PDB file of C-alpha atoms in Angstrom:
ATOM      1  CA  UNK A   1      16.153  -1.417 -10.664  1.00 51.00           C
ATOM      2  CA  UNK A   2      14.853   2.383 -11.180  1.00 46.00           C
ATOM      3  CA  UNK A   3      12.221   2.471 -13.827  1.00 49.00           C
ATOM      4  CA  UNK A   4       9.946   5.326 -15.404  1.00 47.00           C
ATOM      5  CA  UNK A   5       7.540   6.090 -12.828  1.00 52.00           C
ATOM      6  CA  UNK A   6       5.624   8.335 -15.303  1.00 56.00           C
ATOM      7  CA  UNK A   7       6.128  11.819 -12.972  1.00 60.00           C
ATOM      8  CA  UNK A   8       7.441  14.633 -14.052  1.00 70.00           C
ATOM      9  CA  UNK A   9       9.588  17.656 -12.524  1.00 83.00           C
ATOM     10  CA  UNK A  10      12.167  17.409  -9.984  1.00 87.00           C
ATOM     11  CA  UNK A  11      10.995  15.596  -6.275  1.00 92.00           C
ATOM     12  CA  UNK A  12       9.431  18.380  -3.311  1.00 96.00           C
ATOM     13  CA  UNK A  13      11.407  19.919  -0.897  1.00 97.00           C
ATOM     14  CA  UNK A  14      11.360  18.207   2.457  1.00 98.00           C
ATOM     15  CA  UNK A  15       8.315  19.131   4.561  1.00 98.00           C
ATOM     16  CA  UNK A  16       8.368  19.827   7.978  1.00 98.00           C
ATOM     17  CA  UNK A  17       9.654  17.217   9.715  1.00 98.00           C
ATOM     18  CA  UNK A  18       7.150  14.988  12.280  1.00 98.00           C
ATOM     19  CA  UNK A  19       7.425  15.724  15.916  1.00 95.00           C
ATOM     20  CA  UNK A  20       7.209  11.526  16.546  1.00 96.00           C
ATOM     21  CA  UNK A  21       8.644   8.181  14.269  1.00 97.00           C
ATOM     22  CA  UNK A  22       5.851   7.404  11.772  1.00 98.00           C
ATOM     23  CA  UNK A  23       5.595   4.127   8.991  1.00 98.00           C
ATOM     24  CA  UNK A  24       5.263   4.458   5.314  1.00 98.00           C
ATOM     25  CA  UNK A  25       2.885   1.430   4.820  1.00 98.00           C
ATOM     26  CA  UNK A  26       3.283   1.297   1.230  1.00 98.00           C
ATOM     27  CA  UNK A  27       5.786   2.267  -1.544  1.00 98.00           C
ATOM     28  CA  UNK A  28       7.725   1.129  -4.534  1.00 98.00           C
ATOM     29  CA  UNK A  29      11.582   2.102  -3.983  1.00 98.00           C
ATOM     30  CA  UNK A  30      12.047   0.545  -7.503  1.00 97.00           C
ATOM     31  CA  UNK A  31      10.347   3.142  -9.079  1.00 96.00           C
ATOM     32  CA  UNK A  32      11.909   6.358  -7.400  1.00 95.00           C
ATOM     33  CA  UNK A  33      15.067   7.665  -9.245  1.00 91.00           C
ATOM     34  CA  UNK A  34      16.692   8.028  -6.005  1.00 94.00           C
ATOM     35  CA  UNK A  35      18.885   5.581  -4.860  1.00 97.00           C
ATOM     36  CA  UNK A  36      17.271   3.502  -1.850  1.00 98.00           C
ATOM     37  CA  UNK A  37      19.825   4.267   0.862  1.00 98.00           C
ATOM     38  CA  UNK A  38      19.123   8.061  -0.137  1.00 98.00           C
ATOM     39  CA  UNK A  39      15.359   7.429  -0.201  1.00 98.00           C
ATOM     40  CA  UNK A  40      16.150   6.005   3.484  1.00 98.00           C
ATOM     41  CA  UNK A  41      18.050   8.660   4.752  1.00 98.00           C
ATOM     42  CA  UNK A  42      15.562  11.386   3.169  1.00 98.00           C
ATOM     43  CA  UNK A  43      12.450  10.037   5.232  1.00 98.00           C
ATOM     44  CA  UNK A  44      14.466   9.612   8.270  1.00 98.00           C
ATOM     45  CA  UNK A  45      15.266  12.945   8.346  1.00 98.00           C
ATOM     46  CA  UNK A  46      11.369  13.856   8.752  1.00 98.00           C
ATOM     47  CA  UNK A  47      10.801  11.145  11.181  1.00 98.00           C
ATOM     48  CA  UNK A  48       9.746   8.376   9.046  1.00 98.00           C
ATOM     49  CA  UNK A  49      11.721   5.647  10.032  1.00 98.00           C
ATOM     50  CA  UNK A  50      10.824   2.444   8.681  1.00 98.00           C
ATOM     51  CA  UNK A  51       9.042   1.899   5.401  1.00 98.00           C
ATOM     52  CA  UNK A  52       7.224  -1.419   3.349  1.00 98.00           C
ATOM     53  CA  UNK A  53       8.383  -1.644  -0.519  1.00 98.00           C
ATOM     54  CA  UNK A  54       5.969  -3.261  -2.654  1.00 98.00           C
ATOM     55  CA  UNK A  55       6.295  -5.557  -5.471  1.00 98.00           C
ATOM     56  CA  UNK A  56       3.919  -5.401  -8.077  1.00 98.00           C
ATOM     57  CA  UNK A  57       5.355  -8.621 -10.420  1.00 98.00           C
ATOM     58  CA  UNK A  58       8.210 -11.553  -9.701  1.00 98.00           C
ATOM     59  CA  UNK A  59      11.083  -9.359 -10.682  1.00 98.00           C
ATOM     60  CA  UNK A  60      10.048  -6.546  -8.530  1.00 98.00           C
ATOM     61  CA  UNK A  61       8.929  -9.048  -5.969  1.00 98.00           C
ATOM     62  CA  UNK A  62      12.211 -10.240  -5.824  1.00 98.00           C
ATOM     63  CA  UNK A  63      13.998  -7.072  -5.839  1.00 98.00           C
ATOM     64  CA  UNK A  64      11.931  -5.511  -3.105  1.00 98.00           C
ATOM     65  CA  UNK A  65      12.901  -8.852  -0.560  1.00 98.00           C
ATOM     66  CA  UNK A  66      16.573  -8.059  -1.816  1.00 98.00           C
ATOM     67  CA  UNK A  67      16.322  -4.230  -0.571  1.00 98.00           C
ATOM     68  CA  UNK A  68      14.467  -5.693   2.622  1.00 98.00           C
ATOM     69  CA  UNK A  69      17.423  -7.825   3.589  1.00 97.00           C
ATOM     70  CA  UNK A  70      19.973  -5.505   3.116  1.00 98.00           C
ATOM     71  CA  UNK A  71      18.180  -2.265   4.835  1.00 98.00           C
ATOM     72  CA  UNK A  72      16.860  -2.636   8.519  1.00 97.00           C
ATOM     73  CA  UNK A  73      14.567   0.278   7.969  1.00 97.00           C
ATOM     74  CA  UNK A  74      13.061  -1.587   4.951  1.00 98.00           C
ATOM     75  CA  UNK A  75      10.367  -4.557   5.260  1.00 98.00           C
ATOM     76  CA  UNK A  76       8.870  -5.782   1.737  1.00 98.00           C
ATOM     77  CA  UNK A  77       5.540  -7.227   0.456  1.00 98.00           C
ATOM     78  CA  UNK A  78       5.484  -9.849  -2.568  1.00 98.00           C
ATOM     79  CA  UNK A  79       2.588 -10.723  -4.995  1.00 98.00           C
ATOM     80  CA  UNK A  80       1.747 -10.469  -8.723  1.00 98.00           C
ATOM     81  CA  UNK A  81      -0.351  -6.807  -9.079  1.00 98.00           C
ATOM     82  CA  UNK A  82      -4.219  -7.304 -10.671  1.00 98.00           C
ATOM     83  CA  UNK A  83      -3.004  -5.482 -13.918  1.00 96.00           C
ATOM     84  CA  UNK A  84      -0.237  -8.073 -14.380  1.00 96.00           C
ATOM     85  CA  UNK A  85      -2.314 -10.939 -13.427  1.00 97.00           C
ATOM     86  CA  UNK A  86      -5.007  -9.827 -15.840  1.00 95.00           C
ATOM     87  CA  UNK A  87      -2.764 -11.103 -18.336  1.00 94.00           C
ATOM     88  CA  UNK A  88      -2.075 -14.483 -17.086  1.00 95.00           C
ATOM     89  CA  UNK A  89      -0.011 -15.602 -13.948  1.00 97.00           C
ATOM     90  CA  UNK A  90       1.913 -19.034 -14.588  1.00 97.00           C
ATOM     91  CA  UNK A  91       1.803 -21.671 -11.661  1.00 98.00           C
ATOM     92  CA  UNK A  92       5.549 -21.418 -11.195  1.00 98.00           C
ATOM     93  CA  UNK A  93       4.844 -17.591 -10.676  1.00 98.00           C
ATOM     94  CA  UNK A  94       2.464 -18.471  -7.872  1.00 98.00           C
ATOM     95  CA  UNK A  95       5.035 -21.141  -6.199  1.00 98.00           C
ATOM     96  CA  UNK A  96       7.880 -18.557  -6.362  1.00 98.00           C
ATOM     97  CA  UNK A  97       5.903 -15.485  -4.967  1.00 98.00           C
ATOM     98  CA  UNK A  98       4.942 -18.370  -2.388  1.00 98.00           C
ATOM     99  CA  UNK A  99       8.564 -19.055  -1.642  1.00 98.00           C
ATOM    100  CA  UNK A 100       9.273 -15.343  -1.347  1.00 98.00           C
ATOM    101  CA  UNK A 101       6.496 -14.895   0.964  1.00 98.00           C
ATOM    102  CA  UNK A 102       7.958 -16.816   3.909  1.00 98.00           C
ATOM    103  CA  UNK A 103      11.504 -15.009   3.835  1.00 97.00           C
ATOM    104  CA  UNK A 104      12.830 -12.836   6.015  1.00 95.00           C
ATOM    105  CA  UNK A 105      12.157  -9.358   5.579  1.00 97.00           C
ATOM    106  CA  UNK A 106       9.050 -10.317   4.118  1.00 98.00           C
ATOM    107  CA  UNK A 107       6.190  -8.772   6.009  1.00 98.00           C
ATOM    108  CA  UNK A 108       2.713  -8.884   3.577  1.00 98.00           C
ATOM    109  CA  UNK A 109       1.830 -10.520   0.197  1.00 98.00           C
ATOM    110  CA  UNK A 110       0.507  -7.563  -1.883  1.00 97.00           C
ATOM    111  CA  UNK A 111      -0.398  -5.778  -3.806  1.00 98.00           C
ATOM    112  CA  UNK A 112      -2.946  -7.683  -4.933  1.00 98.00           C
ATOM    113  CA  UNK A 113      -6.579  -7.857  -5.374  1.00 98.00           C
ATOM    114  CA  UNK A 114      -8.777  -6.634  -8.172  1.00 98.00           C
ATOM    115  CA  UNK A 115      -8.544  -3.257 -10.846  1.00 97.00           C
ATOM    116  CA  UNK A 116     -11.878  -2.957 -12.707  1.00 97.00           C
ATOM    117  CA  UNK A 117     -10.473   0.791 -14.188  1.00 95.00           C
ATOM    118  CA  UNK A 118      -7.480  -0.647 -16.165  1.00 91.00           C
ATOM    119  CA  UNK A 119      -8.946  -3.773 -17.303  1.00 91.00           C
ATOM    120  CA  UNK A 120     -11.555  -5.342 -19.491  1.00 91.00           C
ATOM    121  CA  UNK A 121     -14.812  -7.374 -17.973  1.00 94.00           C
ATOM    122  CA  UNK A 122     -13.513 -10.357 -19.642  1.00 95.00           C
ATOM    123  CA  UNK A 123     -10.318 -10.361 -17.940  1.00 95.00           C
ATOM    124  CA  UNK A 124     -11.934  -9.987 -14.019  1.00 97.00           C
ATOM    125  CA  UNK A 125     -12.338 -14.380 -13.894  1.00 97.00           C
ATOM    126  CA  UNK A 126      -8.520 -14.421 -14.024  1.00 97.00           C
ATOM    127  CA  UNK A 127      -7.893 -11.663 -11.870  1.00 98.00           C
ATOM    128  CA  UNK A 128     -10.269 -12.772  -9.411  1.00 98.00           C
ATOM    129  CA  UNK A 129      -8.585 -16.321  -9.472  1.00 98.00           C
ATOM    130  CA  UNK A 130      -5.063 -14.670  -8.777  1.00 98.00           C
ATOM    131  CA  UNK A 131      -6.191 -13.072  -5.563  1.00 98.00           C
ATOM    132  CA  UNK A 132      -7.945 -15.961  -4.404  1.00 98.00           C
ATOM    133  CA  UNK A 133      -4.069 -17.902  -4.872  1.00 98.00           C
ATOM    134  CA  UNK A 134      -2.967 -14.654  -2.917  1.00 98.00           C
ATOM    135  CA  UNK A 135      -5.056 -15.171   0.022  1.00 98.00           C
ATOM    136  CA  UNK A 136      -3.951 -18.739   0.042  1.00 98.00           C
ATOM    137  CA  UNK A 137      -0.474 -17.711   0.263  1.00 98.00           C
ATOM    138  CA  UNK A 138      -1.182 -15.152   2.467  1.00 98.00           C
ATOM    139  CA  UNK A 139      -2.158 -17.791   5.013  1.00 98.00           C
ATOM    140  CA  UNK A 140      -0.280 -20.156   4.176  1.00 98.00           C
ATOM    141  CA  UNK A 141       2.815 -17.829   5.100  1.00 98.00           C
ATOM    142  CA  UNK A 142       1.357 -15.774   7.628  1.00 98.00           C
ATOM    143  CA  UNK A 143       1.366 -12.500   6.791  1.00 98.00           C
ATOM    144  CA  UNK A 144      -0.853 -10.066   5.841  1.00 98.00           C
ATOM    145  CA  UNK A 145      -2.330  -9.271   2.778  1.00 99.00           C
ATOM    146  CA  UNK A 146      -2.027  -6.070   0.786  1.00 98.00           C
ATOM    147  CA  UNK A 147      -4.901  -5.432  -1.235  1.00 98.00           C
ATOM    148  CA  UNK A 148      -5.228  -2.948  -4.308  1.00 98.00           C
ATOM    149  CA  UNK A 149      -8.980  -2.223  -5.046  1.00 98.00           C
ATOM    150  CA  UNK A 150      -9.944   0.028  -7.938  1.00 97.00           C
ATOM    151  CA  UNK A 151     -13.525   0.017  -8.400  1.00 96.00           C
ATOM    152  CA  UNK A 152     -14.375  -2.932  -7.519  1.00 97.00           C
ATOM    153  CA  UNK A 153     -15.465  -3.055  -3.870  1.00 98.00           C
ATOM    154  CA  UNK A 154     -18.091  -5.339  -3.920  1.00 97.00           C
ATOM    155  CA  UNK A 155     -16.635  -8.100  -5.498  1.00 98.00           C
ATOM    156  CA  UNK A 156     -13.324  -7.500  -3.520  1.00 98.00           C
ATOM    157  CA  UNK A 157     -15.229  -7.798   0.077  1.00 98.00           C
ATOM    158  CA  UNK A 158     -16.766 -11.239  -1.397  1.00 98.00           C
ATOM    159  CA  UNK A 159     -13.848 -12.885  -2.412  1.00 98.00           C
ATOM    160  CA  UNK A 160     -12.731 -12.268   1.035  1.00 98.00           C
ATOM    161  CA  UNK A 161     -15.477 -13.572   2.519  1.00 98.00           C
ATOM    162  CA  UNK A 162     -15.352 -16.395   0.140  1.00 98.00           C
ATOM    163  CA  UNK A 163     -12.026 -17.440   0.515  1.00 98.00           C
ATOM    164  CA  UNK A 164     -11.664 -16.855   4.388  1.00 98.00           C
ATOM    165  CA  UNK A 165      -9.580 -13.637   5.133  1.00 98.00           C
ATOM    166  CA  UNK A 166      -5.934 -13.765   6.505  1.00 98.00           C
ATOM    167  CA  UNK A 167      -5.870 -12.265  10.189  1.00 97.00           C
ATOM    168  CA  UNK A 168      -4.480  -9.301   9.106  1.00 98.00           C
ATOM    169  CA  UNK A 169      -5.913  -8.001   6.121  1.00 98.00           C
ATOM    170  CA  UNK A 170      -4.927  -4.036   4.451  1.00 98.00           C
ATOM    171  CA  UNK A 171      -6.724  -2.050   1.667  1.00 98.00           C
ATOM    172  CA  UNK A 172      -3.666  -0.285   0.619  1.00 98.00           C
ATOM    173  CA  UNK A 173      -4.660   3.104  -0.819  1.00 98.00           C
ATOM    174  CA  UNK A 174      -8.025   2.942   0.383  1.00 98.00           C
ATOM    175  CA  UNK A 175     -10.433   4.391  -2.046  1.00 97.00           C
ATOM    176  CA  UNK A 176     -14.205   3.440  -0.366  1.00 97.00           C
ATOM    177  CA  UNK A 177     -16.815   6.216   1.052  1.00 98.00           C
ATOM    178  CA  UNK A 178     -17.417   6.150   4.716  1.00 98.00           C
ATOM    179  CA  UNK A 179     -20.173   3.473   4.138  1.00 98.00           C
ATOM    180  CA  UNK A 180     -17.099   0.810   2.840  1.00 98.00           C
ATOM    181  CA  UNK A 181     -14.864   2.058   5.748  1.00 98.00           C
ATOM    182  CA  UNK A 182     -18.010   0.657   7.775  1.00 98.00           C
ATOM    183  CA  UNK A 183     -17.819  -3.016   6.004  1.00 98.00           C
ATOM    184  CA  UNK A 184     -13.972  -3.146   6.721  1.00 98.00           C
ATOM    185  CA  UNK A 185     -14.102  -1.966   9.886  1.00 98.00           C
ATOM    186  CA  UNK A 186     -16.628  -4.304  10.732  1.00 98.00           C
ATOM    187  CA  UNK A 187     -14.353  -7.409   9.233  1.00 98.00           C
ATOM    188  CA  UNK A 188     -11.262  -6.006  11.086  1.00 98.00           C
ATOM    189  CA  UNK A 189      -9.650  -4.653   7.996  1.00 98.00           C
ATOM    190  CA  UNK A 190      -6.954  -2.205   8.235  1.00 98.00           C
ATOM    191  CA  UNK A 191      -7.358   0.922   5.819  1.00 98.00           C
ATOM    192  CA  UNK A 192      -4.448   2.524   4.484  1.00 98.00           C
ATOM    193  CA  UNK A 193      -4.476   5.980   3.224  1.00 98.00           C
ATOM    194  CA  UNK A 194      -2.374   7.688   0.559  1.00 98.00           C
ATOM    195  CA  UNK A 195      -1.732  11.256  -1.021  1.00 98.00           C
ATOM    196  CA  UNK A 196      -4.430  11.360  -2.657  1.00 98.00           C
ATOM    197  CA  UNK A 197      -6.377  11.942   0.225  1.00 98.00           C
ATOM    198  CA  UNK A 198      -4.963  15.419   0.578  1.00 98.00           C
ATOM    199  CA  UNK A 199      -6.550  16.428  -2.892  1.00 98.00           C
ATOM    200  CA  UNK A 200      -9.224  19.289  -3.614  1.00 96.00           C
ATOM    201  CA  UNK A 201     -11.663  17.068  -5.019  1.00 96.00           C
ATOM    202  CA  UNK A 202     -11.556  13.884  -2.520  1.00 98.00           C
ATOM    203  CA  UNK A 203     -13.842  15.202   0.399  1.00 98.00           C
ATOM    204  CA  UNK A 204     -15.634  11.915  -0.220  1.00 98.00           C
ATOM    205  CA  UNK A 205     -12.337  10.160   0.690  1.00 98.00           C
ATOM    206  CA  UNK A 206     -11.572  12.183   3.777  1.00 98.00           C
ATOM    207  CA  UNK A 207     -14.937  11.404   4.819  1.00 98.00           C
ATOM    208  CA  UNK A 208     -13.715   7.317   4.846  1.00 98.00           C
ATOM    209  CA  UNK A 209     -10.567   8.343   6.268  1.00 98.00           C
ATOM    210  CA  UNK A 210     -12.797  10.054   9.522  1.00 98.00           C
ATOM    211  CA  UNK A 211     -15.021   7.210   9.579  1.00 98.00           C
ATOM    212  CA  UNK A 212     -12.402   4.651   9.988  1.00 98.00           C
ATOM    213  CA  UNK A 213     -11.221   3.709  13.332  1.00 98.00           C
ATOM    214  CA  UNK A 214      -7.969   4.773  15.246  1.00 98.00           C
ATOM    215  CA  UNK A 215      -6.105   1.209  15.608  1.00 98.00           C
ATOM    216  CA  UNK A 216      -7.433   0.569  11.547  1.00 98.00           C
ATOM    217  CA  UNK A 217      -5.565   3.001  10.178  1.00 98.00           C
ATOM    218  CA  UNK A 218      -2.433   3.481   8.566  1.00 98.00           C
ATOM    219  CA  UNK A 219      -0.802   6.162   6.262  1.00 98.00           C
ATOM    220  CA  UNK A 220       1.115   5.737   2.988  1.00 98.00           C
ATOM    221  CA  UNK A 221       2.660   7.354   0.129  1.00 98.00           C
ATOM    222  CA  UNK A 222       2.508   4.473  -2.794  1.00 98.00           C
ATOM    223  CA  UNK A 223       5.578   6.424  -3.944  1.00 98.00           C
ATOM    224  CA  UNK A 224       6.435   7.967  -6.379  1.00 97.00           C
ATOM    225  CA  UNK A 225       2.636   7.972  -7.185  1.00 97.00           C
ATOM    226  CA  UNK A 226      -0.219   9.992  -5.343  1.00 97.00           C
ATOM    227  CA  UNK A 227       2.270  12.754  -4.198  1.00 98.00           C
ATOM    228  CA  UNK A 228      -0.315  14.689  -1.915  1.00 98.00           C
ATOM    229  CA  UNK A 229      -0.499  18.308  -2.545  1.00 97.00           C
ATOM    230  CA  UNK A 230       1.044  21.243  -3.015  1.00 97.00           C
ATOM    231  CA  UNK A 231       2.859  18.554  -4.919  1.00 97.00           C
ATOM    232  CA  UNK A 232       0.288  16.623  -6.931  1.00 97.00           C
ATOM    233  CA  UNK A 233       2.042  15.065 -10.206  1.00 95.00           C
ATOM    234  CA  UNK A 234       5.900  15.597  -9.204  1.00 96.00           C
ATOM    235  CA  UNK A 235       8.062  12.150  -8.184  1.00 96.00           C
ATOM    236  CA  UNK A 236       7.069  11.589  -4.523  1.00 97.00           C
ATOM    237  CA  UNK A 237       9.169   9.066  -1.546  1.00 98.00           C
ATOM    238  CA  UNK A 238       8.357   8.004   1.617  1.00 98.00           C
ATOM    239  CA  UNK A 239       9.479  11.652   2.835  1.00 98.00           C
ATOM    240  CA  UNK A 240       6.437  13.148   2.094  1.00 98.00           C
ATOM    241  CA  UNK A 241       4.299  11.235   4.647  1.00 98.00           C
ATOM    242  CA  UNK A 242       4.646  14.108   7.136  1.00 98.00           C
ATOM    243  CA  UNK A 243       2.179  16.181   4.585  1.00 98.00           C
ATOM    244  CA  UNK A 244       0.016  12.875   4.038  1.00 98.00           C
ATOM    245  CA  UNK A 245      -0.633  12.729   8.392  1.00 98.00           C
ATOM    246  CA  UNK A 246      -1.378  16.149   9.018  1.00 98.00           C
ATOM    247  CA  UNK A 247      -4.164  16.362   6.303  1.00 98.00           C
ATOM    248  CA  UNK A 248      -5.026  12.729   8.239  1.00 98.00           C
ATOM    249  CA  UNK A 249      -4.822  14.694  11.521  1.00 98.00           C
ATOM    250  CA  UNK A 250      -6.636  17.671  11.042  1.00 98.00           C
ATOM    251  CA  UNK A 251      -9.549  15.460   9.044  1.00 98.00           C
ATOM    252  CA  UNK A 252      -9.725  13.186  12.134  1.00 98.00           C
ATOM    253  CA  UNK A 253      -9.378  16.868  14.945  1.00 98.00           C
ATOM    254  CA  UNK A 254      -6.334  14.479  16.584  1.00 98.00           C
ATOM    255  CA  UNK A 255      -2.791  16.363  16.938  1.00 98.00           C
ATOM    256  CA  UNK A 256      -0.410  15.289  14.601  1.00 98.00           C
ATOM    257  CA  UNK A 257       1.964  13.462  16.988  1.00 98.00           C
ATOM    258  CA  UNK A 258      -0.891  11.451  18.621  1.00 98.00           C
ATOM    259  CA  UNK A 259      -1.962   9.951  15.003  1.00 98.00           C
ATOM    260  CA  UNK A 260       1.463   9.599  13.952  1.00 98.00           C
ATOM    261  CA  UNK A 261       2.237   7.459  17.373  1.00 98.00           C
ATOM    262  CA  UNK A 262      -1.370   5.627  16.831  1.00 98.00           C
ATOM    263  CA  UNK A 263      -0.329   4.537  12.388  1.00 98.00           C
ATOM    264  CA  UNK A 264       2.954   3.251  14.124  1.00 98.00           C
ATOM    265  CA  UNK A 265       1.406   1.394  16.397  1.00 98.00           C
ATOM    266  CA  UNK A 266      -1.263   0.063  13.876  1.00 98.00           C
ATOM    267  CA  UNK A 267       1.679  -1.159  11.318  1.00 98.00           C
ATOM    268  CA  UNK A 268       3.729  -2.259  14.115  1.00 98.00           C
ATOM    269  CA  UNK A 269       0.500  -4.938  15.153  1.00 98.00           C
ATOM    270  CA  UNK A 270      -0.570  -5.547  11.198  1.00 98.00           C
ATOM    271  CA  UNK A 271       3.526  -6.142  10.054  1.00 98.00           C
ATOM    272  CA  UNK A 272       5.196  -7.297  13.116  1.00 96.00           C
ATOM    273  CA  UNK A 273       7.936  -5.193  14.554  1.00 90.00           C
ATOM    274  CA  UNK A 274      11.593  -4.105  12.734  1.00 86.00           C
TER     275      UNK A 274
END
């Protein structure tokens, strides 16, 4: 189900591979030109073992459930993404992501949540109302809920507190300072960080990613986006987590087998175990 991922030039090289098992808490297999048992076998050779695949609408919902049950090194997550519900998410959307969400393989309903970069002021109400159906379903199912938040922190931390949070709540590619790491640390939320965190300009993001503590934290790739650097821009895959944690490690002054043990850990307690 491979579609344009917008990156350009041909994947990294392999980095070096991690000297401990670690979890890639987020990415979209659908989107990678590689074909998913390759994808698998890639990351396993650098000692990421298991991975979550993220849907971002029903199709991909769907289609990341399918990969789940046919991969024991794959779990998925299910929901409707804020850009796509921006536009308008049909009740029988809602009932089937629903349905989805209590299948096996199934781990987390996400992503969703709220994007105030991508979309207009007049289209936050409906947004807003399709992550408050999320968190229902999120409950409802029990599992945990995979949040995307692009500028819009405070209203994101209110609609949680609104609505009740799930008991296992994750801000997939965390993008707070060190004072939101503080507010979701405080509620128990888990903070997931991405590629991005390895680039020049995010100090203010490493910062967070100090702040937040040890059995909080996970590490992602939201491949094939936010490729960390050297490779910034090119197609990235769960593979490239090893560069992701030792950026993680050296921010936090851990070594790179104790934090890659501890994000293990963390997504084995937020997912459940596979």
């Amino acid at each position: 189900m491979a579609r344009n991922s917008g990156r350009s030039g041909d994947p990294p090289p392999p980095p070096e591979a991690l000297p401990v098992p670690a979890v890639d808490a987020h990415c979209h297999l659908d989107l990678m030109d590689t074909p998913v048992a390759e994808a698998i076998a890639a990351a396993r050779a650098v000692g990421i073992t298991r991975m979550i695949t993220v849907g971002v609408d029903l199709a991909t919902s769907r289609w990341q459930a399918g990969v789940a049950a046919e991969h024991p090194e794959v779990r998925a997550a299910v929901a409707i993404h804020p850009n796509e519900a921006a536009r308008g998410v049909p009740e029988e959307t809602f009932e089937a992501i629903a349905a989805l969400a209590r299948t096996a393989g199934v781990v987390a309903v996400g992503e969703t949540g709220l994007d105030y970069y991508r979309t207009a002021p007049e289209q936050h109400a409906v947004q807003q109302e399709s992550f408050r159906r999320h968190i229902a379903i999120a409950k409802e199912a029990g599992r945990a809920l995979m949040i995307h938040d692009r500028e819009a922190h405070d209203d994101t931390l209110r609609i949680l507190a609104e609505e009740g949070a799930p008991e296992r709540v994750v801000f997939h590619a965390f993008s707070g300072d060190a004072a939101m790491a503080k507010l979701c640390a405080d509620a128990g939320y888990v903070m997931s960080f991405a590629g991005n965190v390895t680039f020049k300009n995010a100090e203010t993001l490493r910062e967070a990613a100090a702040a937040a503590p040890a059995d909080l934290l996970l590490v992602e790739t939201d491949a094939p986006y936010l490729t960390p650097v050297p490779w910034r821009g090119r197609p990235g895959g769960p593979y490239l987590i090893p560069l992701t944690l030792r950026v993680l490690a050296q921010t936090r002054g851990v070594a790179v087998d104790e934090l890659a043990a501890q994000v293990t850990a963390n997504a084995e307690r937020t997912f459940g175990p596979w």
